[in-house]
Amino acid sequence: MSLDLLEQSLGQLACDIPGATRTFHHYSLDFCCGGQKSLREAALSKGLNPLLIADALRTLQAAGERGHDWRDEPQALLISHILERYHARHREQLPELIRLARRVETVHGARASCPNGLADHLQDMYQELEGHMLKEEQVLFPMLQRGLGERASAPIQVLRYEHDQHGEALETLLALTDQITPPADACNTWRALYRGLVEFRDDLMQHIHLENNVLFVNAMKPAH
């Protein structure tokens, strides 16, 4: 039965079940910032049937796919993965997405389906994310690497709050772009922009998930 999955948090399920994050993306469930909500609570708040989603997760479990469980890895390896896979990647993604969004708005701004305001919103996101990543790179990560996790609760609290703000910014991005759905007659630039936005959204959610639900949780565990 899938009932036992209903009371587990989205963050826990995202860690435990390889492929769960794909299911959560499909149902637009926030497993990174909203990772502490139970599956039941998150699904009902979106008007979804929690049993249907639990069944999909149970099928994934039964398939026995092996995923990479970062909870078992040394902290230094996870930090290095976050820096290389997400921090470096966001710094490549956002300037290009801003450039594409400006082009689409310049050429198609008169159309009702045009995501007017998207380029400025992405610019704001880039600025906020850059400041956030620098805090991690210059303050939190060095603290954790020096074994000062027990003193990290204040910076972690700030970074969690900023993660919530990034989550809200993603919601605005989805609203501006009709859930990142290009119109049927969208040009190649518009389609390239939206493909890039899907990748950025997925990366940012996975980035926040690894920090909120793995790195921060492990850092706050009392030393034995």
PDB file of C-alpha atoms in Angstrom:
ATOM      1  CA  MET A   1       0.000   0.000   0.000  1.00  0.00           C
ATOM      2  CA  SER A   2       1.036   3.559  -0.646  1.00  0.00           C
ATOM      3  CA  LEU A   3      -0.559   4.967   2.506  1.00  0.00           C
ATOM      4  CA  ASP A   4       2.724   4.991   4.424  1.00  0.00           C
ATOM      5  CA  LEU A   5       4.193   7.395   1.846  1.00  0.00           C
ATOM      6  CA  LEU A   6       1.452   9.973   2.408  1.00  0.00           C
ATOM      7  CA  GLU A   7       2.776  11.209   5.757  1.00  0.00           C
ATOM      8  CA  GLN A   8       6.417  11.400   4.630  1.00  0.00           C
ATOM      9  CA  SER A   9       7.783  14.800   3.649  1.00  0.00           C
ATOM     10  CA  LEU A  10       8.453  15.660   0.014  1.00  0.00           C
ATOM     11  CA  GLY A  11      12.103  16.326   0.884  1.00  0.00           C
ATOM     12  CA  GLN A  12      12.445  12.897   2.476  1.00  0.00           C
ATOM     13  CA  LEU A  13      10.784  11.177  -0.481  1.00  0.00           C
ATOM     14  CA  ALA A  14      12.999  13.087  -2.932  1.00  0.00           C
ATOM     15  CA  CYS A  15      16.032  11.740  -1.059  1.00  0.00           C
ATOM     16  CA  ASP A  16      14.691   8.194  -0.628  1.00  0.00           C
ATOM     17  CA  ILE A  17      13.186   7.360  -4.030  1.00  0.00           C
ATOM     18  CA  PRO A  18      15.253   7.722  -7.223  1.00  0.00           C
ATOM     19  CA  GLY A  19      13.118   9.452  -9.843  1.00  0.00           C
ATOM     20  CA  ALA A  20      10.717  10.975  -7.290  1.00  0.00           C
ATOM     21  CA  THR A  21      11.718  14.489  -8.300  1.00  0.00           C
ATOM     22  CA  ARG A  22      10.519  13.802 -11.875  1.00  0.00           C
ATOM     23  CA  THR A  23       7.123  12.822 -10.458  1.00  0.00           C
ATOM     24  CA  PHE A  24       7.045  15.962  -8.307  1.00  0.00           C
ATOM     25  CA  HIS A  25       7.888  18.133 -11.341  1.00  0.00           C
ATOM     26  CA  HIS A  26       5.071  16.465 -13.273  1.00  0.00           C
ATOM     27  CA  TYR A  27       2.567  17.410 -10.569  1.00  0.00           C
ATOM     28  CA  SER A  28       4.207  20.818  -9.856  1.00  0.00           C
ATOM     29  CA  LEU A  29       4.937  19.847  -6.243  1.00  0.00           C
ATOM     30  CA  ASP A  30       7.658  21.886  -4.547  1.00  0.00           C
ATOM     31  CA  PHE A  31      10.068  19.376  -2.980  1.00  0.00           C
ATOM     32  CA  CYS A  32      12.846  21.918  -2.370  1.00  0.00           C
ATOM     33  CA  CYS A  33      11.416  24.953  -0.500  1.00  0.00           C
ATOM     34  CA  GLY A  34       8.235  23.085   0.450  1.00  0.00           C
ATOM     35  CA  GLY A  35      10.195  19.942   1.237  1.00  0.00           C
ATOM     36  CA  GLN A  36       8.998  19.749   4.849  1.00  0.00           C
ATOM     37  CA  LYS A  37       5.337  19.319   3.813  1.00  0.00           C
ATOM     38  CA  SER A  38       3.927  15.802   3.821  1.00  0.00           C
ATOM     39  CA  LEU A  39       2.924  14.318   0.473  1.00  0.00           C
ATOM     40  CA  ARG A  40      -0.713  14.328   1.612  1.00  0.00           C
ATOM     41  CA  GLU A  41      -0.644  18.010   2.615  1.00  0.00           C
ATOM     42  CA  ALA A  42       1.244  19.155  -0.517  1.00  0.00           C
ATOM     43  CA  ALA A  43      -1.057  17.248  -2.889  1.00  0.00           C
ATOM     44  CA  LEU A  44      -4.297  18.365  -1.244  1.00  0.00           C
ATOM     45  CA  SER A  45      -3.160  22.004  -1.223  1.00  0.00           C
ATOM     46  CA  LYS A  46      -2.884  21.752  -5.043  1.00  0.00           C
ATOM     47  CA  GLY A  47      -6.228  19.956  -5.418  1.00  0.00           C
ATOM     48  CA  LEU A  48      -4.450  16.715  -6.398  1.00  0.00           C
ATOM     49  CA  ASN A  49      -5.202  13.143  -5.351  1.00  0.00           C
ATOM     50  CA  PRO A  50      -2.371  12.181  -2.967  1.00  0.00           C
ATOM     51  CA  LEU A  51      -3.015   8.432  -3.447  1.00  0.00           C
ATOM     52  CA  LEU A  52      -2.409   8.737  -7.191  1.00  0.00           C
ATOM     53  CA  ILE A  53       1.004  10.343  -6.577  1.00  0.00           C
ATOM     54  CA  ALA A  54       1.860   7.838  -3.835  1.00  0.00           C
ATOM     55  CA  ASP A  55       1.087   5.010  -6.275  1.00  0.00           C
ATOM     56  CA  ALA A  56       3.420   6.553  -8.855  1.00  0.00           C
ATOM     57  CA  LEU A  57       6.158   6.737  -6.212  1.00  0.00           C
ATOM     58  CA  ARG A  58       5.509   3.154  -5.132  1.00  0.00           C
ATOM     59  CA  THR A  59       5.934   2.042  -8.772  1.00  0.00           C
ATOM     60  CA  LEU A  60       9.300   3.833  -8.856  1.00  0.00           C
ATOM     61  CA  GLN A  61      10.328   2.080  -5.641  1.00  0.00           C
ATOM     62  CA  ALA A  62       9.342  -1.297  -7.071  1.00  0.00           C
ATOM     63  CA  ALA A  63      11.424  -0.631 -10.197  1.00  0.00           C
ATOM     64  CA  GLY A  64      14.450  -0.554  -7.907  1.00  0.00           C
ATOM     65  CA  GLU A  65      16.295   2.141  -9.851  1.00  0.00           C
ATOM     66  CA  ARG A  66      19.548   3.109  -8.131  1.00  0.00           C
ATOM     67  CA  GLY A  67      19.982   6.805  -7.547  1.00  0.00           C
ATOM     68  CA  HIS A  68      22.840   8.764  -6.062  1.00  0.00           C
ATOM     69  CA  ASP A  69      22.088   9.227  -2.359  1.00  0.00           C
ATOM     70  CA  TRP A  70      24.036  12.298  -1.292  1.00  0.00           C
ATOM     71  CA  ARG A  71      23.122  11.739   2.371  1.00  0.00           C
ATOM     72  CA  ASP A  72      25.771   9.001   2.503  1.00  0.00           C
ATOM     73  CA  GLU A  73      28.537  11.043   0.885  1.00  0.00           C
ATOM     74  CA  PRO A  74      31.195  13.071   2.722  1.00  0.00           C
ATOM     75  CA  GLN A  75      30.122  16.680   3.184  1.00  0.00           C
ATOM     76  CA  ALA A  76      33.149  17.983   1.247  1.00  0.00           C
ATOM     77  CA  LEU A  77      32.114  15.950  -1.802  1.00  0.00           C
ATOM     78  CA  LEU A  78      28.550  17.306  -1.690  1.00  0.00           C
ATOM     79  CA  ILE A  79      29.789  20.907  -1.380  1.00  0.00           C
ATOM     80  CA  SER A  80      32.127  20.377  -4.325  1.00  0.00           C
ATOM     81  CA  HIS A  81      29.212  18.884  -6.351  1.00  0.00           C
ATOM     82  CA  ILE A  82      26.963  21.874  -5.529  1.00  0.00           C
ATOM     83  CA  LEU A  83      29.671  24.348  -6.575  1.00  0.00           C
ATOM     84  CA  GLU A  84      30.496  22.622  -9.857  1.00  0.00           C
ATOM     85  CA  ARG A  85      27.068  21.331 -10.891  1.00  0.00           C
ATOM     86  CA  TYR A  86      24.851  24.212  -9.741  1.00  0.00           C
ATOM     87  CA  HIS A  87      26.713  27.411  -8.840  1.00  0.00           C
ATOM     88  CA  ALA A  88      28.870  27.323 -11.987  1.00  0.00           C
ATOM     89  CA  ARG A  89      25.889  26.230 -14.118  1.00  0.00           C
ATOM     90  CA  HIS A  90      23.532  29.009 -12.925  1.00  0.00           C
ATOM     91  CA  ARG A  91      26.235  31.569 -13.780  1.00  0.00           C
ATOM     92  CA  GLU A  92      26.272  30.204 -17.341  1.00  0.00           C
ATOM     93  CA  GLN A  93      22.494  29.783 -17.661  1.00  0.00           C
ATOM     94  CA  LEU A  94      21.133  33.115 -16.497  1.00  0.00           C
ATOM     95  CA  PRO A  95      23.024  35.597 -18.727  1.00  0.00           C
ATOM     96  CA  GLU A  96      22.031  33.542 -21.795  1.00  0.00           C
ATOM     97  CA  LEU A  97      18.385  33.255 -20.653  1.00  0.00           C
ATOM     98  CA  ILE A  98      18.257  37.023 -20.040  1.00  0.00           C
ATOM     99  CA  ARG A  99      19.652  37.646 -23.550  1.00  0.00           C
ATOM    100  CA  LEU A 100      17.093  35.314 -25.167  1.00  0.00           C
ATOM    101  CA  ALA A 101      14.217  36.788 -23.132  1.00  0.00           C
ATOM    102  CA  ARG A 102      15.168  40.335 -24.230  1.00  0.00           C
ATOM    103  CA  ARG A 103      15.160  39.202 -27.869  1.00  0.00           C
ATOM    104  CA  VAL A 104      11.754  37.541 -27.562  1.00  0.00           C
ATOM    105  CA  GLU A 105      10.263  40.581 -25.797  1.00  0.00           C
ATOM    106  CA  THR A 106      11.740  42.984 -28.381  1.00  0.00           C
ATOM    107  CA  VAL A 107      10.423  41.038 -31.378  1.00  0.00           C
ATOM    108  CA  HIS A 108       7.125  39.674 -30.013  1.00  0.00           C
ATOM    109  CA  GLY A 109       6.252  42.173 -27.252  1.00  0.00           C
ATOM    110  CA  ALA A 110       2.948  43.124 -28.867  1.00  0.00           C
ATOM    111  CA  ARG A 111       1.603  39.565 -28.661  1.00  0.00           C
ATOM    112  CA  ALA A 112      -0.611  38.620 -25.698  1.00  0.00           C
ATOM    113  CA  SER A 113       1.357  35.392 -25.220  1.00  0.00           C
ATOM    114  CA  CYS A 114       4.724  37.192 -24.992  1.00  0.00           C
ATOM    115  CA  PRO A 115       6.324  36.895 -21.531  1.00  0.00           C
ATOM    116  CA  ASN A 116       6.785  40.642 -21.137  1.00  0.00           C
ATOM    117  CA  GLY A 117       8.801  41.448 -18.017  1.00  0.00           C
ATOM    118  CA  LEU A 118      10.589  38.079 -18.042  1.00  0.00           C
ATOM    119  CA  ALA A 119      14.048  39.474 -18.893  1.00  0.00           C
ATOM    120  CA  ASP A 120      13.903  41.954 -15.996  1.00  0.00           C
ATOM    121  CA  HIS A 121      12.618  39.229 -13.671  1.00  0.00           C
ATOM    122  CA  LEU A 122      15.481  36.911 -14.686  1.00  0.00           C
ATOM    123  CA  GLN A 123      17.926  39.782 -14.165  1.00  0.00           C
ATOM    124  CA  ASP A 124      16.576  40.225 -10.615  1.00  0.00           C
ATOM    125  CA  MET A 125      16.791  36.478 -10.010  1.00  0.00           C
ATOM    126  CA  TYR A 126      20.391  36.452 -11.222  1.00  0.00           C
ATOM    127  CA  GLN A 127      21.320  39.287  -8.863  1.00  0.00           C
ATOM    128  CA  GLU A 128      19.619  37.625  -5.883  1.00  0.00           C
ATOM    129  CA  LEU A 129      21.070  34.210  -6.685  1.00  0.00           C
ATOM    130  CA  GLU A 130      24.578  35.596  -7.151  1.00  0.00           C
ATOM    131  CA  GLY A 131      24.474  37.278  -3.727  1.00  0.00           C
ATOM    132  CA  HIS A 132      23.113  34.087  -2.217  1.00  0.00           C
ATOM    133  CA  MET A 133      25.764  31.846  -3.793  1.00  0.00           C
ATOM    134  CA  LEU A 134      28.526  34.192  -2.614  1.00  0.00           C
ATOM    135  CA  LYS A 135      27.246  33.879   0.980  1.00  0.00           C
ATOM    136  CA  GLU A 136      27.480  30.120   0.642  1.00  0.00           C
ATOM    137  CA  GLU A 137      30.913  30.239  -0.969  1.00  0.00           C
ATOM    138  CA  GLN A 138      32.426  32.810   1.395  1.00  0.00           C
ATOM    139  CA  VAL A 139      30.657  32.092   4.693  1.00  0.00           C
ATOM    140  CA  LEU A 140      28.754  28.819   5.064  1.00  0.00           C
ATOM    141  CA  PHE A 141      30.781  26.356   3.016  1.00  0.00           C
ATOM    142  CA  PRO A 142      34.128  27.373   4.601  1.00  0.00           C
ATOM    143  CA  MET A 143      32.496  27.057   8.061  1.00  0.00           C
ATOM    144  CA  LEU A 144      31.271  23.551   7.280  1.00  0.00           C
ATOM    145  CA  GLN A 145      34.601  22.540   5.769  1.00  0.00           C
ATOM    146  CA  ARG A 146      36.332  23.659   8.978  1.00  0.00           C
ATOM    147  CA  GLY A 147      33.974  21.457  11.015  1.00  0.00           C
ATOM    148  CA  LEU A 148      32.037  24.381  12.519  1.00  0.00           C
ATOM    149  CA  GLY A 149      28.591  23.024  11.647  1.00  0.00           C
ATOM    150  CA  GLU A 150      27.286  23.608  15.185  1.00  0.00           C
ATOM    151  CA  ARG A 151      27.846  27.359  14.719  1.00  0.00           C
ATOM    152  CA  ALA A 152      26.167  27.445  11.329  1.00  0.00           C
ATOM    153  CA  SER A 153      22.531  27.706  12.427  1.00  0.00           C
ATOM    154  CA  ALA A 154      22.316  31.497  11.877  1.00  0.00           C
ATOM    155  CA  PRO A 155      23.684  31.498   8.300  1.00  0.00           C
ATOM    156  CA  ILE A 156      21.620  28.390   7.484  1.00  0.00           C
ATOM    157  CA  GLN A 157      18.478  30.161   8.686  1.00  0.00           C
ATOM    158  CA  VAL A 158      19.236  33.118   6.383  1.00  0.00           C
ATOM    159  CA  LEU A 159      19.978  30.845   3.426  1.00  0.00           C
ATOM    160  CA  ARG A 160      16.780  28.816   3.948  1.00  0.00           C
ATOM    161  CA  TYR A 161      14.794  32.065   3.946  1.00  0.00           C
ATOM    162  CA  GLU A 162      16.497  33.109   0.703  1.00  0.00           C
ATOM    163  CA  HIS A 163      15.717  29.684  -0.784  1.00  0.00           C
ATOM    164  CA  ASP A 164      12.038  30.391  -0.075  1.00  0.00           C
ATOM    165  CA  GLN A 165      12.407  33.694  -1.939  1.00  0.00           C
ATOM    166  CA  HIS A 166      13.989  31.881  -4.900  1.00  0.00           C
ATOM    167  CA  GLY A 167      10.999  29.515  -4.815  1.00  0.00           C
ATOM    168  CA  GLU A 168       8.607  32.482  -4.986  1.00  0.00           C
ATOM    169  CA  ALA A 169      10.629  33.922  -7.877  1.00  0.00           C
ATOM    170  CA  LEU A 170      10.243  30.595  -9.713  1.00  0.00           C
ATOM    171  CA  GLU A 171       6.465  30.788  -9.193  1.00  0.00           C
ATOM    172  CA  THR A 172       6.488  34.252 -10.811  1.00  0.00           C
ATOM    173  CA  LEU A 173       8.580  32.873 -13.693  1.00  0.00           C
ATOM    174  CA  LEU A 174       6.000  30.117 -14.242  1.00  0.00           C
ATOM    175  CA  ALA A 175       3.148  32.641 -14.163  1.00  0.00           C
ATOM    176  CA  LEU A 176       4.884  34.877 -16.735  1.00  0.00           C
ATOM    177  CA  THR A 177       5.484  31.985 -19.136  1.00  0.00           C
ATOM    178  CA  ASP A 178       2.206  30.021 -18.916  1.00  0.00           C
ATOM    179  CA  GLN A 179       4.055  27.314 -16.922  1.00  0.00           C
ATOM    180  CA  ILE A 180       6.951  27.535 -19.420  1.00  0.00           C
ATOM    181  CA  THR A 181       4.692  26.541 -22.311  1.00  0.00           C
ATOM    182  CA  PRO A 182       5.558  28.217 -25.630  1.00  0.00           C
ATOM    183  CA  PRO A 183       2.681  29.092 -27.958  1.00  0.00           C
ATOM    184  CA  ALA A 184       2.175  26.694 -30.881  1.00  0.00           C
ATOM    185  CA  ASP A 185       3.666  29.151 -33.397  1.00  0.00           C
ATOM    186  CA  ALA A 186       6.622  30.244 -31.236  1.00  0.00           C
ATOM    187  CA  CYS A 187       9.849  31.012 -33.118  1.00  0.00           C
ATOM    188  CA  ASN A 188      13.086  29.083 -32.538  1.00  0.00           C
ATOM    189  CA  THR A 189      14.463  31.716 -30.151  1.00  0.00           C
ATOM    190  CA  TRP A 190      11.316  31.554 -28.029  1.00  0.00           C
ATOM    191  CA  ARG A 191      11.481  27.747 -27.932  1.00  0.00           C
ATOM    192  CA  ALA A 192      15.191  27.820 -27.049  1.00  0.00           C
ATOM    193  CA  LEU A 193      14.416  30.268 -24.231  1.00  0.00           C
ATOM    194  CA  TYR A 194      11.708  28.019 -22.781  1.00  0.00           C
ATOM    195  CA  ARG A 195      13.859  24.879 -23.073  1.00  0.00           C
ATOM    196  CA  GLY A 196      16.541  26.745 -21.137  1.00  0.00           C
ATOM    197  CA  LEU A 197      13.995  27.883 -18.534  1.00  0.00           C
ATOM    198  CA  VAL A 198      12.852  24.287 -17.918  1.00  0.00           C
ATOM    199  CA  GLU A 199      16.453  23.210 -17.397  1.00  0.00           C
ATOM    200  CA  PHE A 200      17.141  26.193 -15.108  1.00  0.00           C
ATOM    201  CA  ARG A 201      14.012  25.512 -13.043  1.00  0.00           C
ATOM    202  CA  ASP A 202      14.890  21.839 -12.641  1.00  0.00           C
ATOM    203  CA  ASP A 203      18.499  22.662 -11.724  1.00  0.00           C
ATOM    204  CA  LEU A 204      17.555  25.348  -9.213  1.00  0.00           C
ATOM    205  CA  MET A 205      15.000  23.098  -7.508  1.00  0.00           C
ATOM    206  CA  GLN A 206      17.495  20.229  -7.281  1.00  0.00           C
ATOM    207  CA  HIS A 207      20.166  22.660  -5.999  1.00  0.00           C
ATOM    208  CA  ILE A 208      17.870  23.958  -3.231  1.00  0.00           C
ATOM    209  CA  HIS A 209      16.706  20.412  -2.422  1.00  0.00           C
ATOM    210  CA  LEU A 210      20.280  19.169  -1.910  1.00  0.00           C
ATOM    211  CA  GLU A 211      21.024  22.092   0.398  1.00  0.00           C
ATOM    212  CA  ASN A 212      17.762  22.240   2.390  1.00  0.00           C
ATOM    213  CA  ASN A 213      17.132  18.502   2.701  1.00  0.00           C
ATOM    214  CA  VAL A 214      20.672  17.086   2.784  1.00  0.00           C
ATOM    215  CA  LEU A 215      23.523  19.551   3.410  1.00  0.00           C
ATOM    216  CA  PHE A 216      21.779  21.771   5.982  1.00  0.00           C
ATOM    217  CA  VAL A 217      20.121  18.826   7.749  1.00  0.00           C
ATOM    218  CA  ASN A 218      23.451  16.997   8.076  1.00  0.00           C
ATOM    219  CA  ALA A 219      25.279  20.157   9.149  1.00  0.00           C
ATOM    220  CA  MET A 220      22.819  20.723  12.011  1.00  0.00           C
ATOM    221  CA  LYS A 221      23.119  17.174  13.377  1.00  0.00           C
ATOM    222  CA  PRO A 222      24.933  17.169  16.735  1.00  0.00           C
ATOM    223  CA  ALA A 223      28.467  15.777  16.532  1.00  0.00           C
ATOM    224  CA  HIS A 224      28.868  12.310  18.085  1.00  0.00           C
TER     225      HIS A 224
END
